[in-house]
Short mmCIF file of C-alpha atoms in Angstrom, two decimals:
data_model
loop_
_atom_site.label_atom_id
_atom_site.label_comp_id
_atom_site.label_asym_id
_atom_site.label_seq_id
_atom_site.Cartn_x
_atom_site.Cartn_y
_atom_site.Cartn_z
CA MET A 1 121.51 84.63 -41.40
CA PRO A 2 123.37 81.15 -40.77
CA ARG A 3 122.85 79.76 -37.05
CA THR A 4 126.18 78.70 -34.71
CA ILE A 5 125.93 75.33 -34.22
CA ARG A 6 128.28 74.69 -30.97
CA LEU A 7 128.99 71.05 -30.31
CA THR A 8 126.94 69.54 -27.60
CA PRO A 9 127.10 65.85 -26.51
CA SER A 10 123.77 65.46 -27.88
CA LEU A 11 125.54 66.98 -31.48
CA ILE A 12 128.67 64.55 -30.74
CA ARG A 13 126.58 61.71 -30.15
CA ALA A 14 124.48 62.53 -33.37
CA ALA A 15 126.99 62.70 -35.24
CA ALA A 16 128.66 59.19 -33.47
CA CYS A 17 125.09 57.79 -34.34
CA LEU A 18 125.45 58.60 -38.47
CA GLY A 19 128.13 56.96 -39.00
CA ILE A 20 127.56 53.49 -36.88
CA ALA A 21 125.80 49.79 -38.87
CA ALA A 22 122.07 50.26 -38.58
CA LEU A 23 121.51 48.39 -35.40
CA THR A 24 121.78 50.86 -33.42
CA LEU A 25 120.05 53.19 -35.30
CA THR A 26 116.80 53.91 -32.50
CA ALA A 27 119.35 55.32 -30.69
CA CYS A 28 118.88 58.51 -32.86
CA GLY A 29 115.53 59.25 -33.69
CA SER A 30 113.50 61.81 -31.91
CA GLY A 31 110.51 59.26 -30.34
CA SER A 32 106.90 59.12 -31.78
CA GLY A 33 105.87 61.08 -34.35
CA SER A 34 107.07 62.90 -37.72
CA ASP A 35 110.17 65.16 -36.81
CA SER A 36 109.03 67.84 -38.83
CA ALA A 37 111.09 71.11 -37.99
CA GLY A 38 114.21 69.46 -36.55
CA ASP A 39 117.69 69.61 -37.85
CA GLY A 40 118.71 68.34 -34.14
CA SER A 41 120.51 71.20 -32.77
CA GLY A 42 119.08 71.32 -29.84
CA SER A 43 116.45 73.43 -30.18
CA VAL A 44 112.79 73.86 -28.40
CA LYS A 45 111.27 70.97 -29.15
CA VAL A 46 107.66 70.86 -28.82
CA GLY A 47 104.97 67.97 -28.91
CA LEU A 48 101.80 68.22 -31.37
CA ILE A 49 99.22 65.34 -30.77
CA THR A 50 95.82 65.01 -32.44
CA LYS A 51 92.96 62.34 -32.18
CA THR A 52 93.84 61.24 -35.74
CA ASP A 53 95.85 62.18 -39.00
CA THR A 54 93.67 61.55 -41.63
CA ASN A 55 90.57 63.84 -40.35
CA PRO A 56 91.28 67.19 -42.61
CA PHE A 57 90.33 69.42 -39.01
CA PHE A 58 94.04 68.20 -37.85
CA VAL A 59 95.66 68.41 -40.54
CA LYS A 60 95.18 71.66 -40.65
CA MET A 61 96.22 72.10 -36.77
CA LYS A 62 99.23 70.05 -37.98
CA GLU A 63 99.65 72.72 -40.58
CA GLY A 64 99.55 75.51 -38.19
CA ALA A 65 102.20 73.69 -36.19
CA GLU A 66 104.47 73.22 -38.12
CA LYS A 67 104.83 76.75 -39.71
CA ALA A 68 104.83 78.10 -36.02
CA ALA A 69 107.63 75.68 -35.51
CA LYS A 70 109.72 76.62 -38.77
CA ASP A 71 109.16 80.15 -38.37
CA SER A 72 110.26 80.18 -34.25
CA GLY A 73 113.02 77.39 -35.04
CA ALA A 74 111.25 74.66 -32.67
CA GLN A 75 111.07 71.43 -33.77
CA LEU A 76 107.79 70.04 -33.87
CA ILE A 77 107.09 66.05 -32.94
CA THR A 78 103.35 65.01 -33.94
CA SER A 79 101.36 61.71 -33.67
CA ALA A 80 98.16 60.54 -33.47
CA GLY A 81 95.78 57.97 -32.61
CA LYS A 82 94.88 55.30 -34.88
CA PHE A 83 91.23 56.46 -34.78
CA ASP A 84 89.26 59.08 -32.92
CA GLY A 85 89.07 57.72 -29.06
CA ASP A 86 92.10 55.85 -29.47
CA ASN A 87 93.47 56.67 -26.44
CA ALA A 88 95.71 54.08 -25.64
CA GLY A 89 97.71 55.51 -28.56
CA GLN A 90 97.61 58.61 -27.13
CA VAL A 91 99.26 57.86 -24.26
CA THR A 92 102.57 56.25 -26.14
CA ALA A 93 102.87 59.50 -27.65
CA ILE A 94 102.64 61.18 -24.74
CA GLU A 95 105.03 58.59 -23.13
CA ASN A 96 107.50 58.59 -26.65
CA MET A 97 107.72 62.85 -26.23
CA VAL A 98 108.73 62.61 -22.98
CA ALA A 99 111.05 60.42 -23.83
CA ALA A 100 112.38 62.23 -26.30
CA GLY A 101 113.03 65.36 -24.32
CA VAL A 102 109.90 68.43 -25.28
CA LYS A 103 109.35 71.41 -23.62
CA GLY A 104 105.83 71.31 -24.31
CA ILE A 105 102.84 68.92 -25.89
CA LEU A 106 99.91 70.01 -27.86
CA ILE A 107 96.71 67.40 -27.30
CA THR A 108 93.76 67.11 -28.92
CA PRO A 109 92.09 64.56 -26.06
CA SER A 110 90.32 61.57 -27.85
CA ASP A 111 89.09 60.71 -24.23
CA SER A 112 89.32 63.69 -22.02
CA LYS A 113 89.08 61.48 -18.31
CA ALA A 114 91.39 58.19 -19.52
CA ILE A 115 94.46 60.70 -21.20
CA VAL A 116 94.52 62.49 -17.23
CA PRO A 117 97.00 60.33 -15.28
CA ALA A 118 99.63 60.23 -18.04
CA LEU A 119 99.04 64.05 -19.41
CA GLU A 120 99.76 64.79 -14.95
CA LYS A 121 102.56 62.95 -15.19
CA ALA A 122 104.47 64.61 -17.74
CA ARG A 123 103.29 67.87 -16.34
CA ALA A 124 105.56 66.57 -12.72
CA LYS A 125 108.70 66.26 -14.99
CA GLY A 126 107.69 69.82 -15.91
CA ILE A 127 106.37 69.82 -19.33
CA LEU A 128 104.33 72.82 -20.45
CA VAL A 129 100.99 70.32 -21.44
CA ILE A 130 98.22 72.79 -23.36
CA ALA A 131 94.70 71.05 -24.89
CA LEU A 132 94.00 71.68 -28.18
CA ASP A 133 90.20 72.09 -29.49
CA SER A 134 88.60 69.36 -26.20
CA PRO A 135 89.08 70.25 -22.87
CA THR A 136 89.97 67.51 -20.29
CA ASP A 137 87.60 66.26 -17.36
CA PRO A 138 89.11 67.93 -15.33
CA GLU A 139 90.24 70.81 -17.30
CA SER A 140 93.11 71.21 -14.34
CA ALA A 141 94.46 68.74 -15.94
CA VAL A 142 96.35 70.45 -18.46
CA ASP A 143 98.13 74.11 -17.68
CA ALA A 144 95.96 75.09 -20.18
CA LEU A 145 92.99 74.92 -23.19
CA PHE A 146 93.46 77.03 -27.11
CA ALA A 147 90.19 76.42 -28.26
CA THR A 148 86.38 76.80 -29.90
CA ASP A 149 84.27 78.01 -27.67
CA ASN A 150 82.54 75.01 -28.20
CA LEU A 151 79.14 75.71 -26.04
CA ARG A 152 79.42 79.43 -27.99
CA ALA A 153 79.00 77.62 -31.01
CA GLY A 154 75.96 74.77 -30.53
CA GLU A 155 74.42 77.96 -29.17
CA MET A 156 74.83 80.35 -32.67
CA ILE A 157 73.29 77.56 -34.31
CA GLY A 158 70.46 76.57 -32.48
CA ALA A 159 69.21 80.00 -32.80
CA TYR A 160 70.44 80.39 -36.66
CA ALA A 161 67.90 77.39 -36.99
CA LYS A 162 65.46 78.81 -34.36
CA ALA A 163 65.47 81.57 -36.34
CA SER A 164 65.35 80.30 -39.54
CA MET A 165 62.08 77.50 -38.34
CA LYS A 166 60.07 80.79 -38.05
CA GLY A 167 57.43 79.62 -35.59
CA ARG A 168 56.71 76.45 -37.72
CA THR A 169 57.21 73.06 -35.36
CA ALA A 170 60.52 71.48 -35.02
CA LYS A 171 61.23 67.87 -35.34
CA ILE A 172 64.33 67.28 -35.14
CA ALA A 173 66.83 64.84 -35.05
CA THR A 174 70.60 65.70 -33.14
CA LEU A 175 73.79 63.29 -34.57
CA ASP A 176 76.07 62.96 -32.07
CA LEU A 177 79.99 62.44 -31.41
CA ALA A 178 80.02 59.81 -28.96
CA PRO A 179 78.75 59.57 -25.05
CA GLY A 180 81.64 61.35 -22.60
CA VAL A 181 83.73 63.38 -25.65
CA ALA A 182 83.73 67.26 -24.03
CA VAL A 183 83.53 69.01 -27.95
CA GLY A 184 80.68 66.90 -28.57
CA VAL A 185 78.70 67.16 -26.03
CA GLN A 186 78.81 71.25 -25.35
CA ARG A 187 78.46 71.36 -28.99
CA HIS A 188 74.73 69.41 -28.54
CA ASN A 189 74.32 70.65 -25.11
CA GLY A 190 74.61 74.90 -27.05
CA PHE A 191 72.75 73.62 -29.88
CA LEU A 192 69.68 72.98 -27.25
CA LYS A 193 70.16 75.80 -25.11
CA GLY A 194 70.70 77.99 -29.07
CA PHE A 195 67.28 76.88 -30.11
CA GLY A 196 65.12 76.96 -26.79
CA VAL A 197 64.50 73.48 -26.56
CA GLY A 198 65.90 70.88 -23.24
CA GLU A 199 66.87 67.70 -23.44
CA LYS A 200 64.21 65.72 -22.94
CA ASP A 201 61.65 67.99 -25.40
CA PRO A 202 59.40 66.17 -27.81
CA ALA A 203 61.22 68.26 -29.77
CA ILE A 204 63.41 66.10 -30.04
CA VAL A 205 62.31 63.24 -32.02
CA CYS A 206 65.90 61.14 -32.34
CA SER A 207 69.49 60.88 -31.43
CA GLN A 208 72.44 58.85 -32.69
CA ASP A 209 76.46 58.72 -32.27
CA THR A 210 77.62 59.42 -35.64
CA GLY A 211 81.55 59.62 -34.09
CA GLY A 212 81.94 62.26 -36.63
CA ASP A 213 82.33 59.72 -39.68
CA GLN A 214 80.27 60.34 -43.32
CA ALA A 215 79.45 57.32 -43.09
CA LYS A 216 78.03 56.67 -39.85
CA GLY A 217 76.36 60.12 -39.89
CA GLN A 218 74.22 58.31 -43.13
CA THR A 219 73.42 55.60 -41.55
CA ALA A 220 72.61 57.22 -38.31
CA MET A 221 70.06 59.50 -40.18
CA GLU A 222 68.74 56.72 -42.02
CA ASN A 223 67.67 55.52 -38.36
CA CYS A 224 66.15 58.56 -37.72
CA LEU A 225 63.66 58.41 -40.32
CA GLN A 226 61.96 55.06 -40.03
CA LYS A 227 61.83 56.10 -36.20
CA ALA A 228 60.63 59.42 -37.19
CA PRO A 229 59.94 60.40 -40.92
CA GLY A 230 58.64 64.06 -40.04
CA ILE A 231 62.11 65.05 -39.31
CA ASN A 232 62.93 68.90 -40.91
CA VAL A 233 66.01 70.10 -38.04
CA VAL A 234 69.20 68.27 -38.13
CA TYR A 235 71.84 69.00 -35.60
CA THR A 236 74.95 67.51 -36.85
CA ILE A 237 78.31 66.88 -34.59
CA ASN A 238 80.56 68.51 -37.66
CA GLU A 239 80.26 68.56 -41.23
CA PRO A 240 80.55 65.13 -42.18
CA ALA A 241 78.49 63.93 -39.87
CA ALA A 242 76.09 66.73 -42.15
CA LEU A 243 76.87 65.69 -45.46
CA GLY A 244 76.30 62.11 -44.22
CA ALA A 245 72.58 63.21 -43.30
CA TYR A 246 72.53 64.94 -46.67
CA THR A 247 73.24 62.19 -48.83
CA ALA A 248 70.04 59.34 -46.66
CA LEU A 249 67.60 62.92 -47.09
CA LYS A 250 68.46 63.22 -50.91
CA ALA A 251 67.60 59.39 -50.89
CA LYS A 252 64.99 59.79 -49.64
CA GLY A 253 63.68 63.33 -51.74
CA ARG A 254 64.02 65.18 -48.20
CA GLU A 255 67.10 67.04 -49.09
CA LYS A 256 65.09 70.41 -50.23
CA ASP A 257 62.61 70.46 -47.30
CA VAL A 258 65.35 69.15 -43.66
CA LEU A 259 67.29 72.18 -42.63
CA ILE A 260 70.85 70.85 -41.71
CA VAL A 261 73.35 72.66 -39.37
CA SER A 262 76.61 71.84 -38.03
CA VAL A 263 79.92 72.08 -36.29
CA ASP A 264 83.64 73.46 -37.78
CA GLY A 265 84.00 75.59 -40.80
CA GLY A 266 86.09 73.76 -42.58
CA CYS A 267 86.53 73.85 -46.35
CA THR A 268 84.51 70.93 -47.74
CA GLY A 269 81.94 72.27 -45.05
CA THR A 270 82.01 75.52 -45.79
CA GLN A 271 81.94 74.31 -49.65
CA ALA A 272 78.39 72.20 -48.52
CA VAL A 273 76.70 75.32 -47.23
CA LYS A 274 77.81 77.51 -50.43
CA ASP A 275 76.30 74.16 -52.40
CA GLY A 276 72.91 74.24 -50.19
CA LYS A 277 73.49 71.42 -48.89
CA ILE A 278 73.85 72.61 -45.32
CA ALA A 279 72.07 75.61 -44.49
CA ALA A 280 74.82 77.00 -41.43
CA THR A 281 77.94 75.72 -39.58
CA SER A 282 79.80 77.35 -37.20
CA GLN A 283 83.23 78.25 -38.09
CA GLN A 284 86.43 77.16 -35.91
CA TYR A 285 90.18 77.87 -36.41
CA PRO A 286 92.45 75.02 -35.08
CA LEU A 287 95.53 76.40 -37.43
CA LYS A 288 95.33 79.26 -35.51
CA MET A 289 94.53 77.09 -32.10
CA ALA A 290 98.64 74.72 -32.36
CA ALA A 291 100.05 78.58 -33.77
CA GLU A 292 99.03 79.84 -31.05
CA GLY A 293 100.33 76.34 -28.82
CA VAL A 294 103.68 76.16 -30.51
CA GLY A 295 104.15 80.22 -29.39
CA ALA A 296 103.13 79.54 -26.27
CA VAL A 297 104.99 76.79 -25.63
CA VAL A 298 108.36 78.12 -26.73
CA LYS A 299 107.72 80.90 -24.50
CA TYR A 300 108.07 79.17 -22.23
CA ALA A 301 111.48 78.32 -22.74
CA GLU A 302 112.21 81.01 -23.14
CA ASP A 303 111.35 82.74 -19.80
CA GLY A 304 109.95 79.89 -17.94
CA LYS A 305 106.11 81.41 -18.08
CA LYS A 306 103.19 78.77 -18.78
CA ALA A 307 100.60 79.56 -19.93
CA THR A 308 97.48 78.98 -18.14
CA GLY A 309 93.63 78.84 -18.49
CA TYR A 310 91.18 79.01 -21.37
CA THR A 311 92.12 81.37 -24.40
CA ASP A 312 89.15 81.20 -26.66
CA THR A 313 90.28 81.08 -30.75
CA GLY A 314 87.09 82.20 -31.88
CA VAL A 315 84.20 81.42 -34.02
CA SER A 316 81.66 82.58 -36.60
CA LEU A 317 79.00 81.34 -38.29
CA ILE A 318 78.53 80.77 -41.60
CA THR A 319 75.68 81.35 -43.63
CA ASP A 320 74.11 82.30 -47.03
CA GLU A 321 70.33 82.63 -45.50
CA ALA A 322 71.08 84.94 -43.17
CA GLN A 323 68.26 85.84 -40.47
CA ALA A 324 67.10 88.86 -38.79
CA GLY A 325 68.22 88.67 -34.66
CA VAL A 326 71.73 86.16 -35.95
CA ALA A 327 75.21 87.28 -36.75
CA SER A 328 76.57 85.63 -39.57
CA LYS A 329 79.22 85.94 -41.92
CA ASP A 330 79.02 84.50 -45.67
CA THR A 331 81.08 81.47 -47.28
CA ALA A 332 82.97 83.92 -49.66
CA TYR A 333 84.26 85.13 -45.79
CA GLY A 334 84.25 81.00 -44.62
CA LEU A 335 86.01 79.53 -47.52
CA ASP A 336 88.89 82.80 -46.75
CA ASN A 337 89.07 82.11 -43.55
CA CYS A 338 87.95 78.02 -43.63
CA TRP A 339 90.51 76.27 -41.09
CA GLY A 340 92.75 78.81 -41.35
#
């Protein structure tokens, strides 16, 4: 059914802008990022800010937000940092979205602590703020968190790796994210808990940061192999880092005798499990995070009730080499549901 368009002051201004010279065009803009749903007709504005706009995880998240916004008649404004860790870029995006009149902001914080003041300013203006995937520090800096239980995701692959070793002495390399990033810390700690080792356990023979990057993952694995050639278990923060590790191991002829486990469950990563490059991964669902986030903002616009607390968007262990006592699903399921 056609939607009736009411001539509001904002529409009149928008119409005027269309007939004015280009030097005044900036007055018609919708703020930072791209207007993914909007006809500018007074629909609810939702902001989505991701860490980057190139990582496939965040591409899928944006797809989920776009579909949810379209289905609900909302207007989506998107932005992203220039790189993973670009807090300044995310702060600017928040400021632009507030100026654009968003009702809610969904954000995957690059820096869990540094982003907090900007988020608090947005909340003080009555904007609903929801963290996706990565919690803020403190978590109370946002109204709600829609995310994978990253500690649990780490525990699952840690338990799987422990079962896979079948009593053999483990020499573990951890290829982590970056210091102080909550999602990386949670996955790392979860892996250790699932495997049954502490941070100072001698079984951990090397730890390197990768930023979740494939090239850096390869370099980190090369460094670890120089330090401890007998490594036989590799935990990675995500699948790009895992594939980097695999490349380094293959160059040494070690790809068949080192167990690699990871977190994310993207389509490329799940295919790597099917291909035998990664033994197992914990699959999460960013599309669902974003879709539920958009829905929460639209609901807030309708009834004034803010989403609160933590919503677990689920995680599944994906492997084709199931281990006794460790619940898992195969790669057929994983490929059907990758990042859905």
